[in-house]
XYZ file of C-alpha atoms in Angstrom:
388
model
C -2.023 36.402 14.234
C 1.574 35.214 14.019
C 4.711 36.803 12.538
C 7.908 35.325 11.198
C 11.417 36.620 11.326
C 14.848 35.286 10.811
C 17.217 34.743 13.830
C 20.585 33.110 13.022
C 20.294 30.327 10.517
C 16.504 29.626 10.791
C 13.320 31.589 10.548
C 11.188 31.820 13.751
C 7.526 32.222 14.364
C 6.073 34.476 17.051
C 2.553 33.992 18.367
C 0.485 34.558 21.438
C -0.774 31.633 23.558
C -3.276 33.278 25.886
C -1.279 36.325 27.214
C 2.115 34.715 26.767
C 4.141 35.495 23.657
C 5.858 32.375 22.257
C 8.745 32.068 19.787
C 9.460 28.834 18.023
C 11.999 27.849 15.264
C 10.545 26.706 12.055
C 13.765 24.866 11.277
C 14.034 26.306 7.747
C 16.096 29.027 6.163
C 13.748 29.409 3.195
C 11.439 32.337 3.466
C 8.810 30.753 1.102
C 8.782 27.573 3.209
C 8.516 29.778 6.543
C 5.777 31.697 5.079
C 3.787 28.552 4.058
C 4.262 27.140 7.552
C 2.960 30.463 8.950
C -0.204 30.082 6.925
C -0.605 26.482 8.145
C -0.136 27.676 11.699
C -2.801 30.417 11.364
C -5.272 28.037 9.639
C -4.909 25.594 12.532
C -5.441 28.308 15.075
C -8.624 29.265 13.275
C -9.897 25.778 13.872
C -9.330 26.182 17.557
C -6.023 24.158 17.839
C -4.295 25.791 20.709
C -0.699 24.784 19.717
C -0.746 23.705 16.127
C 3.051 23.495 15.662
C 4.611 20.152 15.219
C 5.807 18.422 18.274
C 9.347 17.056 18.690
C 9.211 13.633 20.178
C 12.115 11.161 20.690
C 11.679 8.163 18.454
C 12.555 5.744 21.377
C 9.850 7.183 23.546
C 7.196 7.047 20.758
C 8.045 3.484 19.826
C 8.113 2.281 23.357
C 4.642 3.555 24.106
C 3.370 2.168 20.808
C 4.830 -1.323 21.629
C 3.072 -1.264 25.016
C -0.236 -0.247 23.235
C -0.170 -3.086 20.695
C 0.840 -5.551 23.411
C -2.268 -4.495 25.372
C -4.604 -4.773 22.354
C -3.399 -7.553 20.027
C -2.872 -11.251 20.527
C 0.651 -12.185 21.698
C 1.699 -13.539 18.473
C 0.374 -10.541 16.402
C 2.125 -8.178 18.785
C 5.331 -10.091 18.629
C 5.352 -9.946 14.844
C 4.687 -6.234 14.758
C 7.405 -5.584 17.332
C 9.750 -7.571 15.275
C 8.947 -5.447 12.183
C 9.428 -2.235 14.165
C 12.860 -3.438 15.303
C 13.743 -4.109 11.620
C 12.471 -0.590 10.688
C 14.115 1.367 13.536
C 16.606 -0.828 15.237
C 16.645 -1.386 19.073
C 15.778 2.230 19.886
C 13.963 1.369 23.084
C 13.679 -1.442 25.687
C 10.644 -2.991 23.921
C 12.720 -3.574 20.747
C 15.737 -5.087 22.418
C 16.517 -8.763 21.544
C 15.808 -10.723 24.558
C 16.230 -14.266 23.019
C 19.259 -15.913 24.772
C 19.761 -18.047 21.706
C 20.016 -15.105 19.245
C 22.225 -13.198 21.721
C 24.543 -16.184 22.094
C 24.831 -16.703 18.354
C 25.654 -13.080 17.907
C 28.438 -13.265 20.373
C 29.732 -16.504 19.082
C 29.983 -15.035 15.553
C 31.515 -11.888 16.798
C 28.856 -9.776 15.117
C 28.687 -6.491 17.112
C 26.491 -4.853 14.635
C 22.830 -4.950 15.758
C 21.467 -4.077 12.275
C 22.767 -5.962 9.231
C 20.452 -3.791 6.974
C 19.607 -0.159 6.852
C 17.125 1.323 9.287
C 15.293 4.593 9.460
C 17.817 6.472 11.754
C 16.207 9.563 13.150
C 16.181 11.329 16.545
C 12.589 12.379 16.471
C 9.496 10.798 14.873
C 8.424 14.010 13.260
C 11.615 14.021 11.189
C 10.724 10.910 9.227
C 10.102 11.756 5.523
C 8.356 9.889 2.613
C 11.832 9.643 0.959
C 13.213 7.914 4.033
C 10.535 5.386 4.223
C 10.655 4.703 0.459
C 14.485 4.326 0.638
C 14.251 2.002 3.499
C 11.710 -0.326 1.957
C 13.507 -0.228 -1.433
C 16.909 -1.146 0.117
C 15.423 -4.140 2.024
C 13.567 -5.364 -1.153
C 16.906 -5.154 -3.092
C 19.049 -6.730 -0.365
C 16.592 -9.404 0.875
C 14.547 -9.999 -2.213
C 11.392 -9.205 -0.387
C 8.080 -9.965 -2.089
C 5.712 -7.067 -2.652
C 3.417 -8.281 0.146
C 6.251 -8.235 2.670
C 7.415 -4.822 1.414
C 3.892 -3.490 1.927
C 3.730 -4.913 5.399
C 6.584 -2.649 6.342
C 4.796 0.289 4.932
C 1.643 -0.583 6.653
C 3.501 -1.022 9.996
C 4.959 2.503 9.770
C 1.556 3.907 8.737
C -0.117 2.291 11.883
C 2.574 3.773 14.085
C 1.933 7.268 12.724
C -1.889 6.932 12.941
C -1.661 5.839 16.535
C 0.936 8.683 17.330
C -1.436 11.347 15.842
C -4.598 10.090 17.335
C -3.729 8.717 20.697
C -0.041 9.667 21.179
C -0.449 13.295 21.344
C 1.971 14.011 18.371
C 1.470 16.636 15.720
C 3.245 16.012 12.431
C 4.371 18.767 10.033
C 1.461 19.744 7.812
C -0.563 17.250 9.740
C 0.239 14.599 7.028
C 1.127 11.078 7.742
C 4.260 10.610 5.498
C 3.512 7.018 4.542
C 0.478 8.496 2.571
C 3.050 9.691 -0.087
C 4.798 6.320 -0.340
C 3.354 4.139 -3.143
C 2.371 0.620 -2.520
C 4.207 -2.240 -4.239
C 2.021 -4.098 -6.672
C 1.194 -7.472 -5.295
C 0.749 -10.592 -7.416
C -2.343 -12.819 -7.283
C -1.808 -15.326 -4.424
C -0.641 -18.774 -5.410
C -2.836 -21.262 -3.525
C -1.495 -24.776 -2.857
C -4.064 -27.400 -1.778
C -4.637 -31.124 -2.068
C -6.923 -32.916 -4.422
C -9.416 -35.651 -3.139
C -6.923 -38.283 -4.057
C -4.040 -36.631 -2.455
C -6.089 -36.154 0.763
C -6.431 -39.951 0.831
C -2.820 -40.533 0.180
C -1.702 -38.048 2.800
C -3.830 -39.576 5.456
C -2.907 -43.160 4.471
C 0.777 -42.342 4.730
C 0.188 -41.213 8.324
C -1.621 -44.399 9.583
C 1.440 -45.447 11.676
C 1.304 -42.126 13.556
C -2.325 -42.196 14.722
C -2.299 -38.822 16.522
C -0.646 -36.991 13.774
C -3.142 -38.580 11.276
C -6.079 -37.270 13.206
C -4.546 -33.882 13.511
C -3.948 -33.684 9.764
C -7.500 -34.794 9.101
C -8.589 -31.961 11.440
C -6.656 -29.391 9.376
C -8.037 -30.773 6.063
C -11.752 -31.227 7.057
C -12.119 -28.340 9.375
C -9.855 -25.812 7.950
C -8.137 -24.814 11.250
C -5.079 -22.525 11.681
C -2.049 -24.225 13.057
C -2.398 -22.813 16.647
C -6.189 -23.193 16.712
C -5.685 -26.981 16.599
C -2.885 -26.996 19.121
C -5.010 -25.066 21.659
C -7.930 -27.433 21.448
C -8.923 -29.043 24.766
C -11.148 -32.037 25.239
C -14.083 -29.637 26.077
C -13.701 -27.924 22.740
C -14.676 -31.226 20.837
C -18.474 -31.653 21.217
C -19.443 -34.947 19.629
C -23.111 -34.651 20.741
C -24.397 -31.415 19.266
C -26.238 -31.430 15.966
C -25.269 -33.826 13.246
C -21.842 -35.206 13.800
C -20.802 -32.701 16.411
C -18.989 -29.338 16.701
C -15.473 -28.040 17.045
C -15.491 -24.942 19.129
C -12.696 -22.385 18.568
C -12.767 -20.043 21.501
C -10.655 -17.874 23.880
C -9.429 -19.668 26.948
C -6.861 -19.403 29.912
C -5.129 -22.638 30.731
C -2.390 -22.980 33.358
C -2.331 -19.150 33.612
C -1.720 -18.657 29.829
C -4.340 -16.867 27.736
C -5.033 -17.639 24.159
C -7.670 -16.351 21.659
C -8.439 -16.846 17.995
C -6.489 -14.700 15.575
C -9.512 -12.566 14.716
C -10.613 -12.395 18.326
C -13.872 -13.923 17.445
C -15.033 -17.278 18.696
C -16.592 -19.822 16.212
C -17.956 -23.322 15.953
C -17.249 -25.641 13.009
C -19.559 -28.616 12.234
C -17.735 -31.907 12.060
C -18.116 -33.663 8.695
C -18.732 -37.417 8.181
C -15.202 -37.886 6.910
C -13.637 -36.211 9.933
C -16.013 -37.967 12.353
C -14.496 -41.386 11.319
C -11.080 -40.298 12.477
C -12.230 -38.704 15.695
C -14.363 -41.873 16.690
C -11.111 -43.876 16.598
C -8.983 -41.395 18.481
C -8.508 -41.264 22.294
C -6.528 -38.369 23.623
C -3.628 -39.206 25.955
C -3.483 -37.771 29.578
C -1.968 -34.359 29.565
C -1.308 -31.395 31.772
C -4.105 -29.120 30.811
C -6.649 -31.455 29.154
C -5.283 -30.972 25.688
C -6.921 -32.809 22.936
C -3.699 -33.283 20.956
C -0.873 -33.126 23.658
C 2.775 -33.169 22.772
C 4.869 -36.326 23.200
C 5.721 -34.854 26.715
C 2.119 -34.574 27.689
C 1.918 -30.759 27.469
C 0.612 -28.213 24.828
C 2.271 -28.971 21.545
C 4.638 -26.069 20.663
C 3.752 -24.917 17.097
C 7.341 -24.984 15.824
C 7.893 -28.504 17.253
C 4.646 -29.765 15.724
C 5.490 -28.410 12.323
C 8.994 -30.034 12.573
C 7.529 -33.438 13.509
C 4.881 -33.197 10.721
C 7.604 -32.192 8.141
C 9.866 -35.118 9.180
C 7.059 -37.567 8.766
C 5.968 -36.219 5.429
C 9.573 -36.097 4.316
C 9.815 -39.814 4.906
C 6.616 -40.271 2.907
C 7.912 -38.080 0.105
C 5.213 -35.587 0.733
C 5.619 -31.775 0.797
C 2.313 -30.481 2.431
C 2.033 -28.104 5.367
C -0.653 -26.855 7.709
C -1.319 -23.820 5.416
C -1.835 -26.327 2.468
C -4.340 -28.250 4.578
C -6.156 -25.175 5.512
C -6.434 -24.003 1.901
C -7.566 -27.459 0.941
C -10.632 -27.004 3.117
C -11.471 -23.615 1.493
C -10.599 -24.680 -1.936
C -12.616 -27.867 -1.933
C -15.659 -26.131 -0.597
C -15.339 -23.362 -3.149
C -15.107 -25.973 -6.064
C -18.151 -27.712 -4.469
C -20.075 -24.521 -4.895
C -20.396 -23.214 -1.417
C -20.760 -19.479 -0.852
C -17.917 -17.144 -0.053
C -19.795 -16.064 3.179
C -20.080 -19.586 4.447
C -16.462 -20.408 3.700
C -15.217 -17.140 5.418
C -17.494 -17.850 8.493
C -16.215 -21.505 8.822
C -12.510 -20.557 8.430
C -12.715 -17.383 10.608
C -11.691 -15.144 7.818
C -13.077 -11.934 6.362
C -15.057 -12.383 2.954
C -12.484 -10.184 1.392
C -9.548 -12.466 2.347
C -11.574 -15.537 1.065
C -12.374 -13.591 -2.142
C -8.623 -13.483 -2.886
C -8.231 -17.261 -2.460
C -11.565 -18.994 -3.243
C -14.578 -18.555 -5.368
C -18.307 -19.217 -5.716
C -21.289 -17.669 -4.051
C -24.194 -20.050 -3.747
C -26.591 -19.573 -0.728
C -26.856 -23.042 0.966
C -27.074 -24.308 4.560
C -23.966 -23.479 6.600
C -23.900 -26.755 8.532
C -24.110 -29.278 5.555
C -21.412 -27.596 3.441
C -18.534 -29.230 5.249
C -18.903 -32.495 3.409
C -16.913 -31.723 0.158
C -16.590 -35.444 -0.604
C -20.252 -36.019 -0.826
C -22.688 -34.804 -3.496
C -25.813 -34.815 -1.114
C -24.730 -33.499 2.310
C -27.056 -34.433 5.149
C -25.646 -32.675 8.186
C -27.671 -30.189 10.245
C -26.955 -27.966 13.156
C -29.400 -27.386 16.059
C -27.555 -25.508 18.705
């Protein structure tokens, strides 16, 4: 059993841990709240929890350990994105959230901007102090100041929720009332996704406008006819393009280490995509240039193409041709054209490396057909087959 009493400003709780008597502040001057905390404490003790009182953990220590955790378990890009969001939420409260980019630091000094946070952050000393009101106010202020979409606002909420989930399950942290504060923060209502994709005539026009840039033309054809993500294409090596296996061949999206650098698909699942007749025409006329690492689509400098540099080069070419399409539009073209052709949601998700739920938001139609022959969305009677 435990007892409560007031000492100074706050109520205290006294209890025995083994043969030792412990006294801990409840951080409240309200008798009713103190009594409720005493009941929670005794209920937790009945469940066998040795010390059920909330912990008090410095926010910097918790976020630092969490950043190390996600870096060890997520892809480099996913971890980088989540750490960027944590810095937006809490500011540079630990070394993992410090800005390390020389370019950003130089620009900050040049502009004389000594403030590290242009927008409000959740400013607390201890993780356990964070309340639903603070989370809601933080997100609302960023939505107002930046004009964030509901989807982006919900990403902040989900990021905070993941931090608390890790902290309570693996970080050894006990929250007041054992409740994740984000559970009491309502999600923003998201609009139906607006999908931009090319029609069949626009596909022909896009590829025709790139005929004077042969490598870029084949790269865009790969995005359109295979539905690859931007980095999936840029990480392809010659060994990943199999022109001899079943039908017209296969494109293998798989984890690899090249020149000491590791990469894996976004979903951490390897997959193979059948090559369609339309795509095979472009691949047959393409010969990769020599490169360091055996890249199938090397950069002009003969190394792996940097994603941002590639997008810039593609944008410049399309701008000259008065076209606006991007890699995401090409990927959506693959999924949308297959959906309009009547292919099943399961096949589309498997080919694109997505979950069926994600594809359900973007595409349509569930018709059980062969996975291999469904990649030819320009032909009424597909004839491809896969045997390996």
